[in-house]
Tab-separated table of C-alpha atoms in Angstrom:
chain	number	residue	atom	x	y	z
Z	168	UNK	CA	164.270	42.247	129.107
Z	169	UNK	CA	162.365	38.856	129.096
Z	170	UNK	CA	160.884	40.227	125.822
Z	171	UNK	CA	159.942	36.933	124.339
Z	172	UNK	CA	158.315	38.059	121.173
Z	173	UNK	CA	161.323	39.729	119.858
Z	174	UNK	CA	163.281	36.894	121.028
Z	175	UNK	CA	161.183	34.739	118.712
Z	176	UNK	CA	161.577	36.983	115.904
Z	177	UNK	CA	165.598	37.177	116.400
Z	178	UNK	CA	165.665	33.269	116.598
Z	179	UNK	CA	163.489	32.776	113.699
Z	180	UNK	CA	165.793	35.164	111.448
Z	181	UNK	CA	168.891	33.686	112.912
Z	182	UNK	CA	167.853	30.046	112.069
Z	183	UNK	CA	167.270	31.252	108.235
Z	184	UNK	CA	170.597	32.854	108.028
Z	185	UNK	CA	172.338	29.779	109.244
Z	186	UNK	CA	170.586	27.232	107.314
Z	187	UNK	CA	173.321	26.603	104.499
Z	188	UNK	CA	176.204	27.182	106.691
Z	189	UNK	CA	175.226	25.399	109.825
Z	190	UNK	CA	171.981	23.215	109.105
Z	191	UNK	CA	171.966	21.388	112.493
Z	192	UNK	CA	172.339	24.645	114.449
Z	193	UNK	CA	169.552	26.216	112.314
Z	194	UNK	CA	167.329	23.355	113.347
Z	195	UNK	CA	168.240	23.841	116.917
Z	196	UNK	CA	167.464	27.443	116.631
Z	197	UNK	CA	164.299	27.200	114.773
Z	198	UNK	CA	163.041	24.612	117.214
Z	199	UNK	CA	163.749	27.036	120.237
Z	200	UNK	CA	161.771	29.836	118.233
Z	201	UNK	CA	158.886	27.382	118.006
Z	202	UNK	CA	158.709	26.199	121.489
Z	203	UNK	CA	159.359	29.751	122.834
Z	204	UNK	CA	156.373	31.165	120.762
Z	205	UNK	CA	154.129	28.381	121.682
Z	206	UNK	CA	154.519	28.927	125.417
Z	207	UNK	CA	153.116	32.681	125.291
Z	208	UNK	CA	149.742	33.023	126.440
Z	209	UNK	CA	148.370	34.631	123.515
Z	210	UNK	CA	150.143	32.756	120.718
Z	211	UNK	CA	148.563	33.213	117.328
Z	212	UNK	CA	147.718	29.935	115.619
Z	213	UNK	CA	149.032	31.642	112.179
Z	214	UNK	CA	152.385	32.202	114.006
Z	215	UNK	CA	152.447	28.855	115.459
Z	216	UNK	CA	152.070	27.366	111.958
Z	217	UNK	CA	154.739	29.418	110.454
Z	218	UNK	CA	156.903	28.666	113.240
Z	219	UNK	CA	156.480	25.049	112.483
Z	220	UNK	CA	157.114	25.593	109.033
Z	221	UNK	CA	160.447	27.320	109.635
Z	222	UNK	CA	161.441	24.374	111.584
Z	223	UNK	CA	160.450	22.081	108.558
Z	224	UNK	CA	162.689	24.094	106.288
Z	225	UNK	CA	165.425	23.884	108.501
Z	226	UNK	CA	165.099	20.161	108.715
Z	227	UNK	CA	165.218	20.263	105.073
Z	228	UNK	CA	168.529	21.880	104.692
Z	229	UNK	CA	169.664	19.351	107.462
Z	230	UNK	CA	168.486	16.339	105.237
Z	231	UNK	CA	166.165	15.217	108.261
Z	232	UNK	CA	163.317	14.550	105.530
Z	233	UNK	CA	160.929	12.422	108.232
Z	234	UNK	CA	161.186	14.900	110.886
Z	235	UNK	CA	160.426	17.739	108.409
Z	236	UNK	CA	157.350	15.856	107.283
Z	237	UNK	CA	156.096	15.289	110.724
Z	238	UNK	CA	156.556	18.974	111.562
Z	239	UNK	CA	154.468	19.831	108.438
Z	240	UNK	CA	151.920	17.638	109.057
Z	241	UNK	CA	151.408	19.319	112.753
Z	242	UNK	CA	151.443	22.475	110.770
Z	243	UNK	CA	148.766	21.158	108.425
Z	244	UNK	CA	146.414	20.051	111.094
Z	245	UNK	CA	146.373	23.586	112.448
Z	246	UNK	CA	145.842	25.027	109.021
Z	247	UNK	CA	142.791	22.786	108.224
Z	248	UNK	CA	141.096	24.066	111.470
Z	249	UNK	CA	141.676	27.717	110.479
Z	250	UNK	CA	140.321	27.166	106.759
Z	251	UNK	CA	142.656	29.871	105.645
Z	252	UNK	CA	143.336	29.246	101.797
Z	253	UNK	CA	146.699	31.441	102.110
Z	254	UNK	CA	147.971	29.237	105.298
Z	255	UNK	CA	146.935	26.080	103.571
Z	256	UNK	CA	148.737	26.965	100.415
Z	257	UNK	CA	151.905	27.606	102.243
Z	258	UNK	CA	151.692	24.442	104.015
Z	259	UNK	CA	151.234	22.269	100.901
Z	260	UNK	CA	154.153	24.084	99.105
Z	261	UNK	CA	156.338	22.920	102.031
Z	262	UNK	CA	155.036	19.598	101.699
Z	263	UNK	CA	155.829	19.475	98.225
Z	264	UNK	CA	159.294	20.591	98.796
Z	265	UNK	CA	159.492	17.558	101.005
Z	266	UNK	CA	158.519	15.108	98.571
Z	267	UNK	CA	160.522	16.632	95.824
Z	268	UNK	CA	163.578	16.206	97.999
Z	269	UNK	CA	162.351	12.641	98.625
Z	270	UNK	CA	162.236	12.322	94.629
Z	271	UNK	CA	158.635	11.396	94.840
Z	272	UNK	CA	157.782	13.712	91.886
Z	273	UNK	CA	154.231	12.410	91.428
Z	274	UNK	CA	153.418	13.230	95.039
Z	275	UNK	CA	155.394	16.517	94.829
Z	276	UNK	CA	153.366	17.373	91.755
Z	277	UNK	CA	149.993	16.891	93.476
Z	278	UNK	CA	150.947	18.686	96.544
Z	279	UNK	CA	152.162	21.702	94.480
Z	280	UNK	CA	148.886	21.674	92.236
Z	281	UNK	CA	146.941	21.769	95.679
Z	282	UNK	CA	149.214	24.610	96.985
Z	283	UNK	CA	148.698	26.687	93.616
Z	284	UNK	CA	144.887	26.079	93.421
Z	285	UNK	CA	144.247	26.777	97.167
Z	286	UNK	CA	145.790	30.175	96.724
Z	287	UNK	CA	142.929	32.745	96.251
Z	288	UNK	CA	144.834	34.736	93.272
Z	289	UNK	CA	147.736	33.992	90.889
Z	290	UNK	CA	150.781	34.041	92.623
Z	291	UNK	CA	154.199	33.931	90.762
Z	292	UNK	CA	156.472	32.121	93.230
Z	293	UNK	CA	153.779	29.310	93.667
Z	294	UNK	CA	153.240	29.123	89.638
Z	295	UNK	CA	156.986	28.772	89.391
Z	296	UNK	CA	157.160	26.117	91.905
Z	297	UNK	CA	154.329	24.426	90.119
Z	298	UNK	CA	156.266	24.627	86.827
Z	299	UNK	CA	159.192	22.881	88.436
Z	300	UNK	CA	156.881	20.031	89.819
Z	301	UNK	CA	155.678	19.644	86.231
Z	302	UNK	CA	159.516	19.431	85.025
Z	303	UNK	CA	160.460	17.114	87.532
Z	304	UNK	CA	157.486	14.856	86.736
Z	305	UNK	CA	158.208	15.296	82.783
Z	306	UNK	CA	154.952	16.892	82.101
Z	307	UNK	CA	156.758	19.260	79.879
Z	308	UNK	CA	153.869	20.553	77.756
Z	309	UNK	CA	152.037	21.615	81.322
Z	310	UNK	CA	155.359	23.216	82.427
Z	311	UNK	CA	155.687	25.476	79.417
Z	312	UNK	CA	151.863	26.276	79.367
Z	313	UNK	CA	152.113	27.624	82.901
Z	314	UNK	CA	155.202	29.411	82.264
Z	315	UNK	CA	153.581	31.040	79.377
Z	316	UNK	CA	150.957	32.609	81.791
Z	317	UNK	CA	153.704	34.201	84.075
Z	318	UNK	CA	154.151	38.175	83.490
Z	319	UNK	CA	156.490	39.672	85.906
Z	320	UNK	CA	159.098	42.480	85.860
Z	321	UNK	CA	160.890	40.750	88.954
Z	322	UNK	CA	164.488	39.742	87.567
Z	323	UNK	CA	164.670	36.764	90.082
Z	324	UNK	CA	161.614	35.387	88.955
Z	325	UNK	CA	162.432	35.752	85.341
Z	326	UNK	CA	165.890	34.027	85.841
Z	327	UNK	CA	163.846	31.142	87.722
Z	328	UNK	CA	161.394	30.973	84.678
Z	329	UNK	CA	164.127	30.730	81.951
Z	330	UNK	CA	166.294	28.449	83.818
Z	331	UNK	CA	163.179	25.964	84.296
Z	332	UNK	CA	162.618	26.513	80.332
Z	333	UNK	CA	166.328	25.950	79.822
Z	334	UNK	CA	166.040	22.355	81.822
Z	335	UNK	CA	162.669	21.542	80.008
Z	336	UNK	CA	164.215	22.178	76.564
Z	337	UNK	CA	167.291	19.993	77.538
Z	338	UNK	CA	164.788	17.194	78.557
Z	339	UNK	CA	163.077	17.556	75.156
Z	340	UNK	CA	166.298	17.459	73.514
Z	341	UNK	CA	165.871	20.945	71.832
Z	342	UNK	CA	169.450	22.127	72.399
Z	343	UNK	CA	169.295	25.010	70.448
Z	344	UNK	CA	166.396	26.501	72.625
Z	345	UNK	CA	168.131	25.231	75.770
Z	346	UNK	CA	171.108	27.495	74.836
Z	347	UNK	CA	168.899	30.605	74.282
Z	348	UNK	CA	166.960	29.914	77.440
Z	349	UNK	CA	170.219	29.407	79.321
Z	350	UNK	CA	171.613	32.950	77.696
Z	351	UNK	CA	168.344	34.614	79.005
Z	352	UNK	CA	168.522	33.273	82.302
Z	353	UNK	CA	172.205	34.302	82.579
Z	354	UNK	CA	171.230	37.695	81.694
Z	355	UNK	CA	168.613	38.193	84.360
Z	356	UNK	CA	171.298	36.692	86.756
Z	357	UNK	CA	173.513	39.495	85.972
Z	358	UNK	CA	170.551	41.729	86.506
Z	359	UNK	CA	169.829	40.499	90.035
Z	360	UNK	CA	173.327	40.805	91.069
Z	361	UNK	CA	173.522	44.221	89.386
Z	362	UNK	CA	170.426	45.532	91.405
Z	363	UNK	CA	171.855	44.258	94.459
Z	364	UNK	CA	175.379	46.161	93.825
Z	365	UNK	CA	173.206	49.275	93.240
Z	366	UNK	CA	171.225	49.007	96.562
Z	367	UNK	CA	174.739	48.214	98.521
Z	368	UNK	CA	176.224	51.307	96.705
Z	369	UNK	CA	173.043	53.530	97.434
Z	370	UNK	CA	173.499	52.431	101.140
Z	371	UNK	CA	177.336	53.198	101.288
Z	372	UNK	CA	176.696	56.480	99.859
Z	373	UNK	CA	173.980	57.320	102.389
Z	374	UNK	CA	176.220	56.114	105.055
Z	375	UNK	CA	179.163	58.127	103.996
Z	376	UNK	CA	176.903	61.268	103.698
Z	377	UNK	CA	175.634	60.899	107.090
Z	378	UNK	CA	178.958	60.419	108.768
Z	379	UNK	CA	180.137	63.493	106.870
Z	380	UNK	CA	177.268	65.534	108.167
Z	381	UNK	CA	177.912	64.340	111.828
Z	382	UNK	CA	181.558	65.569	111.472
Z	383	UNK	CA	180.262	68.989	110.179
Z	384	UNK	CA	177.849	69.106	113.083
Z	385	UNK	CA	180.511	68.258	115.638
Z	386	UNK	CA	182.847	70.952	114.226
Z	387	UNK	CA	179.959	73.444	114.511
Z	388	UNK	CA	179.146	72.621	118.183
Z	389	UNK	CA	182.880	72.626	119.150
């Protein structure tokens, strides 16, 4: 139907789905989404930025760090012109991920701090990203202090936080704490999987009910 807007969305979703199983194909698909969207006459600069960041993330999975860095720089140029703190924060976070993969932990920490401080409000995911950067740079006291400021009921975030504490305790040679934090992390990991299974069961129950109602309706019509 020549609907390029929906095509771009589909390509972006597909690139994310296949990142781990086929990273090179994911880069190809993400790049196609970026080029297709950029060709639209009323392309939003915000969407252009995020299409570039999607390519960047695909390149990270494909271990193409130089190309990922270049793509992130392209996104940064547009983000600086927009002067939108939310967008700038997201770009700096991806730049931090690149430096972390390069094992330049000091630079990754600087970029993660910039991302965290650029965001207009406290964001748990960005705080966890910064805590990880502190951990990598061996700033354990700053890491734990930041983790103490995080309050969330999200099982996934709790799992990540306890896992970071676990790794920080190992670095500090406090193995009793490391054991306890690992136990807590595992508990929230189980909760995450439990929630997923509950959601799936709810979906399947709904599906069975819908099919059953259709059969009854068909019988009445016949």
